[in-house]
Amino acid sequence: MNTHQSPRALDLLFPTPLHIEEREGSYRLHHTTTIAASPPFETLADTAAQLLGCKRGGEDILFKHEPNLEDEEYRLTISKVQIVVAAATVRGAFHGLSAVRKLALLNDNILPACKVSDKPAFVWRGFMLDCVRHFFSVDFIIKLIDVASLFGMNRFHWHLTDDQGWRIPIDGWPRLKEVASKRTELQYLDGRTYGRMYTKEEIARVQQHAHSRQMLVIPEVETPGHVSALLAAYPEFGCSGGPYEVQDRWGIFDEVLCAGNDAVLDFFDDVIAQVAALFSDPYIHIGGDECPQAEWERCPKCQERMKKEGLSAERQLQSWLTSKISAMVHARGKRPIGWDEVLDGTEEMGLPQDLIVQSWQGVRGGIEASRRGHQVIMSPNTQGCYFDYRHLDSAEEMGNLGVSTLHQVASFTPIPADLDEDAKRMVLGAQGNLWTERVLSSRQAEYLLFPRLFLLAQQLWNPQGPEKNLAKLDLLERYCAHLDLSCYRGRSK
Ligand code: ACM
Ligand code: ZN
C-alpha cells in the first residue's frame, strides 16, 4: 500500500521502465550503506559508491552477474533491507545504478521498494553538441554526459570542426591552432578573438568520463563543406587558393575542399589517423552536409578529377570524396558516419557499405539509406530532434531556424511507419542535435536541451507517446531542479 510519505517508484523513474512492480516499504540510503559486486562489476561498484555516497564492503547494495540477461538489460530489486542490481554487462548494471540514483535524488535517499525489469528499445540513444559555433567547457560537457547517461543515453556526438573553428589538436599542422581554432569577433573592432582548441588532455577527460557512464564518444570532422576555418589556415586546400576567413557568420559557404587536390587527401589521411588515435570508440563522423558545388564547377583541378574518375556531374565528387574519406576511417579500424547528403550523387559509386547515415533533413535520407542496406541514425529536424530550434513558434523564445515542440519530441519514433521489416532493422536509434550558432552559454544550452533531451531518452528507451510523456513534465522539472539544469517550463502544445 502506498502512503503519502512514500511515492511509488513508477512516479519517480524516468524513462519509465519496461516493467515495474511496487513493493511494501522502502530502503533508506545512508553513508554507512555498503556496496559489493561480483565480477565484472567491481569498477562500476566503485563508481556507485562515489555517486551514491556509500562505501565498498558489505552487501547492502549488490551488483550481481546474471549472464542470461541481454546486453543492456537490468533487474533491480529494492527491499527494506537490500538493493540488488542484476545484469549481464556493465552497461546493463550501469542502467540499474542510474535507476537507484534517480530514486535517491528525487526522494531524499528513501528508495521505494520495487522490482524493476528493464532494457532499452534502441541501441543508439544520442545527443550532439556543436562546440564550434560556440565553445563549451569540458566541465559542462561532463555535466551533460552525466545527466544524459542518467537517463539512458549512450552516445555523445561531438561536433568539433566547422566554418567557425577547428577544435581538435592535430600534430604537424600548427596553423590549425594558430589560425583555425579562433575567429575574429567581427562585431568588435579591437581585434579580439573567440575560441580555442580542446587539448588532448581535455579530450581524454571527456572520454574517460563518458566511458565511466557507459557512453561512447563520436568525434565529427566535417568534410567536404563547412571547412572555412581549415581553409583559412591552409588556403591551398580550397579550389581558389583563398584568402579565406574563419567565419564569424552563420550559414552555408561556397568555399569547400578542393576535390582535385591530392594534398587534401593526404591531409585528411593524417587527420583521420590522429583522430582515430585520440578517440578510442569505434566511430568517426565525417560530416558531409551542406556542401555547395559552385567552386567545383569553376575549378580546373576538380574538373580534371571528374574526367579522370569518369564522373559525369559535380555532385558525384561528393560521393567520390565520401568513399575516399570513409576508406581512411576504415584503414584506421573505425566506422564512418555521414549526414544524409552522403547519399547525393551515389548513383554510380554507391556508398561504402558500412557507412552509417544520419538522417537530418527529415526522415527521407534515413528511409532511403535503410532500404539500401545501410544502418541509420535518425535525427530529423522535422520531428523534434533539432534542439537548437525554438520550443514554440514565438518571437519571445530563443532558438534558431525552426520549432521543435515538446509534443513533437514526446511523439517521436526513429522508425518511419512505411519501412519494411528489413529496413526497420537498419535503424539503430536516434539523436537530438544542439547546434550552437545562437547558444552563447551553457545555461542557454540547457534551456534548449531540457526537457527535450529527457523526452527523447524516453522515446528511445521505452516509447510512451505524447500523452504519458507530457504528463511527466512536472517530474522532469523536478529532475532539472535537482541536477542544477536550466529548463524550458512551457506547457503549450
Ligand atoms: C545539419 O544540420 N547541417 C546536419
Ligand atoms: Zn577544386
Short mmCIF file of C-alpha atoms and ligand atoms in Angstrom, two decimals:
data_model
loop_
_atom_site.label_atom_id
_atom_site.label_comp_id
_atom_site.label_asym_id
_atom_site.label_seq_id
_atom_site.Cartn_x
_atom_site.Cartn_y
_atom_site.Cartn_z
CA MET A 1 0.00 0.00 0.00
CA ASN A 2 1.17 3.49 -0.75
CA THR A 3 1.14 6.26 1.74
CA HIS A 4 1.77 9.93 1.00
CA GLN A 5 5.17 9.64 2.63
CA SER A 6 6.31 7.07 0.12
CA PRO A 7 5.76 7.85 -3.53
CA ARG A 8 5.76 4.99 -5.96
CA ALA A 9 8.94 4.21 -7.88
CA LEU A 10 6.86 4.39 -11.05
CA ASP A 11 6.08 8.03 -10.32
CA LEU A 12 9.74 8.87 -9.83
CA LEU A 13 11.59 6.99 -12.54
CA PHE A 14 12.15 8.47 -15.97
CA PRO A 15 12.45 6.97 -18.55
CA THR A 16 9.54 4.85 -17.40
CA PRO A 17 10.88 1.29 -17.15
CA LEU A 18 9.52 -1.58 -19.16
CA HIS A 19 8.20 -3.48 -16.12
CA ILE A 20 7.88 -2.35 -12.56
CA GLU A 21 6.17 -3.83 -9.51
CA GLU A 22 5.79 -1.75 -6.40
CA ARG A 23 6.60 -3.45 -3.07
CA GLU A 24 5.90 -2.68 0.56
CA GLY A 25 8.25 -0.28 2.38
CA SER A 26 11.44 1.44 1.37
CA TYR A 27 15.21 1.33 1.65
CA ARG A 28 16.96 4.30 3.21
CA LEU A 29 20.28 5.02 1.58
CA HIS A 30 22.89 6.23 4.06
CA HIS A 31 26.61 6.91 4.10
CA THR A 32 27.05 3.68 6.02
CA THR A 33 25.33 1.70 3.25
CA THR A 34 27.79 -0.82 1.80
CA ILE A 35 28.29 -1.97 -1.76
CA ALA A 36 29.60 -5.27 -3.09
CA ALA A 37 29.98 -6.55 -6.62
CA SER A 38 30.73 -9.79 -8.35
CA PRO A 39 32.91 -9.69 -11.48
CA PRO A 40 32.75 -7.89 -13.90
CA PHE A 41 31.16 -5.12 -11.86
CA GLU A 42 33.96 -4.15 -9.42
CA THR A 43 34.85 -0.87 -11.13
CA LEU A 44 31.19 0.04 -11.50
CA ALA A 45 30.74 -0.59 -7.78
CA ASP A 46 33.50 1.96 -7.08
CA THR A 47 31.65 4.46 -9.26
CA ALA A 48 28.41 3.59 -7.48
CA ALA A 49 29.99 4.15 -4.05
CA GLN A 50 31.19 7.57 -5.17
CA LEU A 51 27.88 8.57 -6.79
CA LEU A 52 25.63 7.33 -4.03
CA GLY A 53 27.85 8.46 -1.19
CA CYS A 54 28.24 4.91 0.13
CA LYS A 55 31.26 2.70 0.77
CA ARG A 56 32.57 -0.59 -0.57
CA GLY A 57 32.33 -3.56 1.79
CA GLY A 58 29.17 -5.47 2.67
CA GLU A 59 26.20 -6.36 0.52
CA ASP A 60 23.60 -3.69 1.30
CA ILE A 61 23.80 -2.92 -2.38
CA LEU A 62 24.83 -5.86 -4.51
CA PHE A 63 25.79 -5.87 -8.18
CA LYS A 64 25.21 -9.41 -9.35
CA HIS A 65 26.26 -11.01 -12.62
CA GLU A 66 23.34 -12.57 -14.46
CA PRO A 67 24.74 -13.80 -17.78
CA ASN A 68 21.37 -14.73 -19.24
CA LEU A 69 20.15 -11.17 -19.45
CA GLU A 70 20.53 -9.15 -22.65
CA ASP A 71 23.33 -6.65 -23.27
CA GLU A 72 21.83 -3.51 -21.68
CA GLU A 73 19.13 -5.20 -19.64
CA TYR A 74 18.98 -4.98 -15.85
CA ARG A 75 16.87 -6.22 -12.97
CA LEU A 76 16.62 -4.07 -9.90
CA THR A 77 15.16 -5.30 -6.65
CA ILE A 78 14.80 -2.88 -3.78
CA SER A 79 13.59 -4.31 -0.49
CA LYS A 80 13.60 -2.88 3.02
CA VAL A 81 16.99 -4.50 3.65
CA GLN A 82 18.86 -4.70 0.37
CA ILE A 83 19.23 -3.40 -3.17
CA VAL A 84 20.21 -5.90 -5.85
CA VAL A 85 21.15 -4.92 -9.39
CA ALA A 86 21.47 -7.88 -11.74
CA ALA A 87 22.85 -7.60 -15.28
CA ALA A 88 24.90 -9.46 -17.85
CA THR A 89 27.07 -6.48 -18.78
CA VAL A 90 28.47 -3.38 -17.14
CA ARG A 91 26.20 -1.40 -19.46
CA GLY A 92 23.16 -3.14 -18.03
CA ALA A 93 24.37 -2.77 -14.45
CA PHE A 94 25.02 0.93 -15.05
CA HIS A 95 21.37 1.43 -16.04
CA GLY A 96 20.36 -0.29 -12.81
CA LEU A 97 22.64 2.06 -10.89
CA SER A 98 21.05 5.00 -12.73
CA ALA A 99 17.61 3.94 -11.54
CA VAL A 100 18.89 3.81 -7.95
CA ARG A 101 20.49 7.26 -8.34
CA LYS A 102 17.28 8.77 -9.69
CA LEU A 103 15.14 7.37 -6.89
CA ALA A 104 17.63 8.62 -4.30
CA LEU A 105 17.87 12.03 -5.93
CA LEU A 106 14.15 12.69 -6.06
CA ASN A 107 13.11 11.14 -2.78
CA ASP A 108 15.75 12.25 -0.35
CA ASN A 109 17.60 8.93 -0.34
CA ILE A 110 14.47 6.94 0.55
CA LEU A 111 14.05 4.36 -2.18
CA PRO A 112 10.56 2.90 -2.59
CA ALA A 113 10.71 -0.90 -2.54
CA CYS A 114 10.10 -2.26 -6.01
CA LYS A 115 11.12 -4.76 -8.61
CA VAL A 116 12.17 -3.43 -12.00
CA SER A 117 12.94 -5.33 -15.18
CA ASP A 118 14.13 -3.06 -17.92
CA LYS A 119 16.01 -2.71 -21.19
CA PRO A 120 16.17 -0.15 -23.99
CA ALA A 121 14.27 -0.30 -27.27
CA PHE A 122 17.06 1.20 -29.42
CA VAL A 123 20.83 0.75 -29.28
CA TRP A 124 21.72 4.28 -30.45
CA ARG A 125 20.47 6.87 -27.99
CA GLY A 126 22.46 10.01 -28.54
CA PHE A 127 22.90 13.72 -28.41
CA MET A 128 25.14 16.07 -30.36
CA LEU A 129 26.73 19.25 -29.08
CA ASP A 130 28.20 21.76 -31.53
CA CYS A 131 31.33 23.05 -29.78
CA VAL A 132 32.47 25.09 -32.78
CA ARG A 133 29.94 27.85 -33.26
CA HIS A 134 30.30 28.39 -29.56
CA PHE A 135 32.88 26.78 -27.34
CA PHE A 136 31.75 24.74 -24.35
CA SER A 137 33.98 23.82 -21.44
CA VAL A 138 34.89 20.26 -20.62
CA ASP A 139 33.21 20.73 -17.24
CA PHE A 140 29.92 21.48 -18.98
CA ILE A 141 30.33 18.61 -21.43
CA ILE A 142 30.95 16.30 -18.49
CA LYS A 143 27.84 17.62 -16.76
CA LEU A 144 25.78 16.85 -19.88
CA ILE A 145 27.26 13.39 -20.24
CA ASP A 146 26.46 12.72 -16.63
CA VAL A 147 22.85 13.85 -16.99
CA ALA A 148 22.22 12.22 -20.38
CA SER A 149 23.63 8.89 -19.23
CA LEU A 150 21.50 9.04 -16.08
CA PHE A 151 18.51 8.97 -18.42
CA GLY A 152 19.82 6.09 -20.52
CA MET A 153 21.53 7.98 -23.32
CA ASN A 154 24.66 6.24 -24.58
CA ARG A 155 26.17 8.28 -27.44
CA PHE A 156 27.85 11.70 -27.33
CA HIS A 157 28.42 13.13 -30.80
CA TRP A 158 30.98 15.90 -30.50
CA HIS A 159 30.87 18.39 -33.39
CA LEU A 160 34.46 19.66 -33.49
CA THR A 161 35.21 21.30 -36.84
CA ASP A 162 33.21 23.76 -38.93
CA ASP A 163 33.39 27.11 -40.71
CA GLN A 164 33.79 28.97 -37.45
CA GLY A 165 36.55 26.92 -35.88
CA TRP A 166 38.69 23.79 -35.66
CA ARG A 167 38.83 22.33 -32.17
CA ILE A 168 40.78 19.04 -32.43
CA PRO A 169 44.54 19.20 -31.86
CA ILE A 170 46.38 17.65 -34.81
CA ASP A 171 50.18 17.38 -34.63
CA GLY A 172 52.20 18.70 -37.55
CA TRP A 173 49.64 21.28 -38.69
CA PRO A 174 50.37 24.27 -36.41
CA ARG A 175 48.11 26.71 -38.24
CA LEU A 176 45.07 24.72 -37.10
CA LYS A 177 45.78 26.05 -33.63
CA GLU A 178 47.23 29.42 -34.62
CA VAL A 179 44.56 30.31 -37.17
CA ALA A 180 41.69 27.81 -37.44
CA SER A 181 40.87 27.44 -33.75
CA LYS A 182 39.82 31.07 -33.27
CA ARG A 183 37.85 33.63 -35.10
CA THR A 184 37.91 37.38 -35.16
CA GLU A 185 34.89 38.79 -33.40
CA LEU A 186 33.72 40.97 -36.24
CA GLN A 187 31.32 42.90 -34.07
CA TYR A 188 34.28 44.27 -32.13
CA LEU A 189 36.91 46.47 -33.69
CA ASP A 190 39.75 45.78 -31.28
CA GLY A 191 40.85 42.54 -32.93
CA ARG A 192 39.75 40.29 -30.11
CA THR A 193 39.26 36.64 -30.99
CA TYR A 194 36.85 33.93 -29.91
CA GLY A 195 37.51 30.24 -29.38
CA ARG A 196 40.29 27.74 -28.88
CA MET A 197 41.16 24.12 -29.41
CA TYR A 198 40.48 21.43 -26.88
CA THR A 199 43.70 19.96 -25.54
CA LYS A 200 44.48 16.26 -25.80
CA GLU A 201 44.14 16.07 -22.02
CA GLU A 202 40.66 17.59 -22.18
CA ILE A 203 39.62 15.15 -24.90
CA ALA A 204 40.92 12.30 -22.75
CA ARG A 205 38.96 13.62 -19.76
CA VAL A 206 35.73 13.74 -21.73
CA GLN A 207 36.21 10.19 -22.93
CA GLN A 208 37.19 8.89 -19.53
CA HIS A 209 34.08 10.38 -18.03
CA ALA A 210 31.86 9.20 -20.87
CA HIS A 211 33.19 5.67 -20.57
CA SER A 212 32.63 5.64 -16.83
CA ARG A 213 29.00 6.47 -17.70
CA GLN A 214 28.82 3.78 -20.42
CA MET A 215 28.64 6.37 -23.18
CA LEU A 216 30.58 6.31 -26.43
CA VAL A 217 32.12 9.49 -27.84
CA ILE A 218 31.85 10.14 -31.57
CA PRO A 219 34.08 12.95 -32.86
CA GLU A 220 32.96 14.74 -36.01
CA VAL A 221 35.40 16.07 -38.57
CA GLU A 222 33.48 17.93 -41.26
CA THR A 223 34.15 17.18 -44.94
CA PRO A 224 33.91 18.41 -47.69
CA GLY A 225 31.91 21.55 -46.79
CA HIS A 226 31.81 23.60 -43.58
CA VAL A 227 35.61 23.92 -43.76
CA SER A 228 36.22 27.69 -43.82
CA ALA A 229 38.32 27.53 -40.65
CA LEU A 230 40.56 24.86 -42.13
CA LEU A 231 40.89 26.81 -45.39
CA ALA A 232 41.81 29.98 -43.51
CA ALA A 233 44.72 28.03 -42.03
CA TYR A 234 45.67 26.13 -45.19
CA PRO A 235 44.27 28.02 -48.21
CA GLU A 236 45.87 25.57 -50.63
CA PHE A 237 43.15 23.03 -49.70
CA GLY A 238 40.47 25.22 -51.33
CA CYS A 239 39.72 25.49 -55.04
CA SER A 240 40.63 29.18 -55.40
CA GLY A 241 43.59 29.23 -53.01
CA GLY A 242 41.94 31.92 -50.91
CA PRO A 243 42.38 34.06 -48.97
CA TYR A 244 39.77 32.67 -46.57
CA GLU A 245 38.48 33.73 -43.16
CA VAL A 246 37.46 31.72 -40.12
CA GLN A 247 33.80 32.68 -40.37
CA ASP A 248 32.11 34.82 -37.77
CA ARG A 249 28.76 34.48 -39.52
CA TRP A 250 26.42 31.54 -39.70
CA GLY A 251 25.31 29.77 -42.85
CA ILE A 252 26.46 27.68 -45.75
CA PHE A 253 29.58 28.87 -47.50
CA ASP A 254 30.71 28.19 -51.07
CA GLU A 255 34.32 27.65 -50.04
CA VAL A 256 34.79 23.89 -49.72
CA LEU A 257 37.57 21.33 -50.05
CA CYS A 258 39.15 21.09 -53.48
CA ALA A 259 38.35 17.58 -54.68
CA GLY A 260 41.06 17.79 -57.32
CA ASN A 261 43.99 18.32 -54.96
CA ASP A 262 45.74 15.18 -53.69
CA ALA A 263 47.25 17.21 -50.83
CA VAL A 264 43.73 17.47 -49.38
CA LEU A 265 43.51 13.68 -49.24
CA ASP A 266 46.96 13.43 -47.68
CA PHE A 267 45.94 15.96 -45.02
CA PHE A 268 42.76 14.09 -44.14
CA ASP A 269 44.59 10.79 -44.08
CA ASP A 270 46.79 12.27 -41.36
CA VAL A 271 43.84 13.89 -39.56
CA ILE A 272 41.79 10.69 -39.54
CA ALA A 273 44.81 8.72 -38.31
CA GLN A 274 45.32 11.16 -35.44
CA VAL A 275 41.62 11.39 -34.59
CA ALA A 276 41.42 7.59 -34.59
CA ALA A 277 44.31 7.54 -32.12
CA LEU A 278 42.84 10.31 -29.92
CA PHE A 279 39.36 8.77 -29.70
CA SER A 280 39.10 5.16 -28.62
CA ASP A 281 35.48 4.38 -29.58
CA PRO A 282 34.58 2.70 -32.89
CA TYR A 283 33.05 5.62 -34.84
CA ILE A 284 34.23 8.75 -36.63
CA HIS A 285 31.65 11.15 -38.09
CA ILE A 286 32.86 12.58 -41.41
CA GLY A 287 30.19 15.26 -41.84
CA GLY A 288 29.05 15.55 -45.44
CA ASP A 289 26.20 18.05 -45.02
CA GLU A 290 25.54 21.27 -46.90
CA CYS A 291 28.38 21.23 -49.43
CA PRO A 292 27.79 23.64 -52.33
CA GLN A 293 29.34 22.61 -55.64
CA ALA A 294 29.80 26.03 -57.26
CA GLU A 295 33.56 26.05 -56.74
CA TRP A 296 33.93 22.53 -58.09
CA GLU A 297 32.22 23.70 -61.30
CA ARG A 298 34.75 26.50 -61.75
CA CYS A 299 37.89 24.69 -60.59
CA PRO A 300 40.16 23.15 -63.28
CA LYS A 301 41.60 20.67 -60.76
CA CYS A 302 38.13 19.45 -59.75
CA GLN A 303 37.10 19.20 -63.41
CA GLU A 304 40.23 17.20 -64.12
CA ARG A 305 39.42 14.86 -61.25
CA MET A 306 35.94 14.27 -62.62
CA LYS A 307 37.37 13.43 -66.05
CA LYS A 308 39.97 11.08 -64.60
CA GLU A 309 37.45 9.29 -62.37
CA GLY A 310 34.74 9.14 -65.05
CA LEU A 311 32.29 11.29 -63.05
CA SER A 312 29.56 12.97 -65.04
CA ALA A 313 28.38 15.57 -62.52
CA GLU A 314 29.88 17.67 -59.71
CA ARG A 315 27.56 16.06 -57.20
CA GLN A 316 29.41 12.81 -57.78
CA LEU A 317 32.56 14.47 -56.46
CA GLN A 318 30.82 14.48 -53.09
CA SER A 319 30.33 10.72 -53.20
CA TRP A 320 33.86 10.27 -54.51
CA LEU A 321 35.20 12.18 -51.51
CA THR A 322 32.89 10.27 -49.16
CA SER A 323 34.33 6.99 -50.39
CA LYS A 324 37.92 8.28 -50.04
CA ILE A 325 37.46 9.60 -46.50
CA SER A 326 35.46 6.53 -45.48
CA ALA A 327 38.33 4.35 -46.69
CA MET A 328 40.68 6.35 -44.45
CA VAL A 329 38.37 5.76 -41.50
CA HIS A 330 38.23 2.03 -42.28
CA ALA A 331 42.01 1.90 -42.62
CA ARG A 332 42.26 3.09 -39.01
CA GLY A 333 39.86 0.41 -37.82
CA LYS A 334 36.85 2.70 -37.33
CA ARG A 335 33.40 3.07 -38.84
CA PRO A 336 32.31 6.21 -40.67
CA ILE A 337 29.06 8.10 -40.12
CA GLY A 338 27.83 10.79 -42.51
CA TRP A 339 24.94 13.25 -42.69
CA ASP A 340 22.30 12.23 -45.20
CA GLU A 341 23.80 14.28 -48.05
CA VAL A 342 26.32 11.44 -48.40
CA LEU A 343 23.54 9.77 -50.39
CA ASP A 344 23.76 12.50 -53.06
CA GLY A 345 25.48 11.60 -56.30
CA THR A 346 25.83 7.94 -55.35
CA GLU A 347 24.01 6.57 -58.41
CA GLU A 348 27.30 5.39 -59.88
CA MET A 349 29.71 4.97 -56.99
CA GLY A 350 27.29 3.71 -54.37
CA LEU A 351 28.11 4.20 -50.72
CA PRO A 352 30.75 2.39 -48.68
CA GLN A 353 28.67 -0.48 -47.32
CA ASP A 354 29.19 0.06 -43.63
CA LEU A 355 28.76 3.83 -43.72
CA ILE A 356 26.11 4.80 -41.18
CA VAL A 357 23.78 7.51 -42.46
CA GLN A 358 22.47 10.17 -40.08
CA SER A 359 19.15 11.46 -41.37
CA TRP A 360 18.62 15.11 -40.50
CA GLN A 361 16.66 16.60 -43.42
CA GLY A 362 13.52 14.89 -42.24
CA VAL A 363 13.41 11.10 -42.48
CA ARG A 364 13.80 10.82 -46.26
CA GLY A 365 17.55 10.10 -46.19
CA GLY A 366 17.10 7.56 -43.41
CA ILE A 367 14.40 5.74 -45.34
CA GLU A 368 16.49 5.61 -48.50
CA ALA A 369 19.65 4.54 -46.69
CA SER A 370 17.92 1.80 -44.69
CA ARG A 371 16.29 0.47 -47.87
CA ARG A 372 19.74 0.39 -49.44
CA GLY A 373 21.01 -1.72 -46.55
CA HIS A 374 22.75 0.99 -44.52
CA GLN A 375 22.47 1.43 -40.82
CA VAL A 376 20.77 4.66 -39.90
CA ILE A 377 20.67 7.17 -37.07
CA MET A 378 17.56 9.31 -37.15
CA SER A 379 17.68 12.96 -36.16
CA PRO A 380 15.01 14.55 -38.34
CA ASN A 381 14.80 18.31 -37.98
CA THR A 382 11.11 17.95 -38.88
CA GLN A 383 10.22 15.79 -35.87
CA GLY A 384 11.64 17.44 -32.82
CA CYS A 385 15.24 16.20 -32.94
CA TYR A 386 16.75 19.65 -33.53
CA PHE A 387 17.18 21.13 -30.09
CA ASP A 388 18.55 24.42 -31.45
CA TYR A 389 15.04 25.11 -32.73
CA ARG A 390 12.61 27.10 -30.59
CA HIS A 391 10.39 25.32 -28.11
CA LEU A 392 7.43 27.00 -29.71
CA ASP A 393 6.69 29.35 -32.54
CA SER A 394 7.13 32.60 -30.68
CA ALA A 395 9.49 35.52 -31.13
CA GLU A 396 9.85 35.51 -27.33
CA GLU A 397 11.59 32.14 -27.41
CA MET A 398 15.29 31.69 -28.00
CA GLY A 399 16.30 29.33 -30.78
CA ASN A 400 17.15 29.22 -34.42
CA LEU A 401 15.59 28.38 -37.79
CA GLY A 402 12.63 26.23 -36.74
CA VAL A 403 10.46 24.83 -33.97
CA SER A 404 10.77 21.52 -32.08
CA THR A 405 7.88 21.29 -29.63
CA LEU A 406 7.78 19.08 -26.55
CA HIS A 407 4.84 17.34 -28.18
CA GLN A 408 6.92 16.51 -31.26
CA VAL A 409 9.74 15.03 -29.20
CA ALA A 410 7.30 13.19 -26.96
CA SER A 411 5.72 11.61 -30.07
CA PHE A 412 8.92 10.86 -31.93
CA THR A 413 9.87 7.40 -33.06
CA PRO A 414 13.00 6.67 -35.10
CA ILE A 415 11.19 4.15 -37.28
CA PRO A 416 9.11 5.70 -40.08
CA ALA A 417 5.75 3.98 -40.49
CA ASP A 418 6.18 2.64 -44.01
CA LEU A 419 9.51 0.83 -43.62
CA ASP A 420 9.54 -2.90 -44.31
CA GLU A 421 10.97 -5.27 -41.72
CA ASP A 422 14.46 -5.49 -43.27
CA ALA A 423 14.79 -1.73 -43.44
CA LYS A 424 13.46 -1.31 -39.87
CA ARG A 425 16.27 -3.45 -38.57
CA MET A 426 18.77 -0.96 -40.02
CA VAL A 427 17.53 1.89 -37.82
CA LEU A 428 19.90 1.97 -34.86
CA GLY A 429 18.10 4.73 -32.99
CA ALA A 430 18.26 8.49 -32.88
CA GLN A 431 19.98 11.63 -31.72
CA GLY A 432 18.95 15.06 -30.57
CA ASN A 433 21.25 17.72 -32.01
CA LEU A 434 22.16 21.03 -30.44
CA TRP A 435 23.74 23.41 -32.94
CA THR A 436 25.01 26.49 -31.19
CA GLU A 437 25.02 29.42 -33.60
CA ARG A 438 22.77 31.29 -31.18
CA VAL A 439 23.73 29.49 -27.98
CA LEU A 440 26.31 31.61 -26.21
CA SER A 441 26.38 29.96 -22.81
CA SER A 442 25.87 26.64 -21.12
CA ARG A 443 22.74 27.91 -19.35
CA GLN A 444 21.20 28.72 -22.73
CA ALA A 445 22.24 25.29 -23.97
CA GLU A 446 20.46 23.71 -21.00
CA TYR A 447 17.30 25.68 -21.66
CA LEU A 448 17.20 24.30 -25.19
CA LEU A 449 18.17 20.76 -24.19
CA PHE A 450 15.78 20.24 -21.30
CA PRO A 451 13.30 18.71 -21.02
CA ARG A 452 13.51 17.75 -24.72
CA LEU A 453 16.53 15.51 -24.18
CA PHE A 454 14.66 13.62 -21.44
CA LEU A 455 11.63 13.11 -23.67
CA LEU A 456 13.83 11.80 -26.47
CA ALA A 457 15.55 9.49 -23.98
CA GLN A 458 12.16 8.04 -23.06
CA GLN A 459 11.15 7.53 -26.68
CA LEU A 460 14.39 5.68 -27.39
CA TRP A 461 14.23 3.61 -24.23
CA ASN A 462 10.59 2.64 -23.90
CA PRO A 463 8.36 4.72 -26.16
CA GLN A 464 5.33 6.07 -24.30
CA GLY A 465 3.88 8.61 -26.71
CA PRO A 466 2.84 12.20 -26.06
CA GLU A 467 0.07 11.83 -23.50
CA LYS A 468 2.02 9.80 -20.97
CA ASN A 469 5.25 11.69 -21.60
CA LEU A 470 3.77 15.14 -21.28
CA ALA A 471 2.02 14.12 -18.07
CA LYS A 472 5.54 13.80 -16.63
CA LEU A 473 6.68 17.36 -17.25
CA ASP A 474 6.39 18.30 -13.57
CA LEU A 475 8.60 15.34 -12.75
CA LEU A 476 11.13 16.39 -15.39
CA GLU A 477 11.25 19.89 -13.92
CA ARG A 478 11.97 18.37 -10.53
CA TYR A 479 14.85 16.46 -12.07
CA CYS A 480 16.18 19.68 -13.57
CA ALA A 481 15.99 21.42 -10.20
CA HIS A 482 17.89 18.59 -8.51
CA LEU A 483 20.50 18.44 -11.27
CA ASP A 484 21.02 22.21 -11.45
CA LEU A 485 19.76 22.43 -15.03
CA SER A 486 18.00 25.38 -16.61
CA CYS A 487 14.95 24.19 -18.49
CA TYR A 488 12.00 25.27 -20.56
CA ARG A 489 8.85 25.22 -18.45
CA GLY A 490 6.18 25.88 -21.05
CA ARG A 491 3.12 23.69 -21.34
CA SER A 492 1.59 24.74 -24.66
CA LYS A 493 1.48 22.15 -27.43
C1 ACM B 1 22.96 19.83 -40.32
O1 ACM B 1 22.08 20.21 -39.56
N1 ACM B 1 23.50 20.68 -41.19
C2 ACM B 1 23.45 18.47 -40.30
ZN ZN B 2 38.86 22.27 -56.79
#
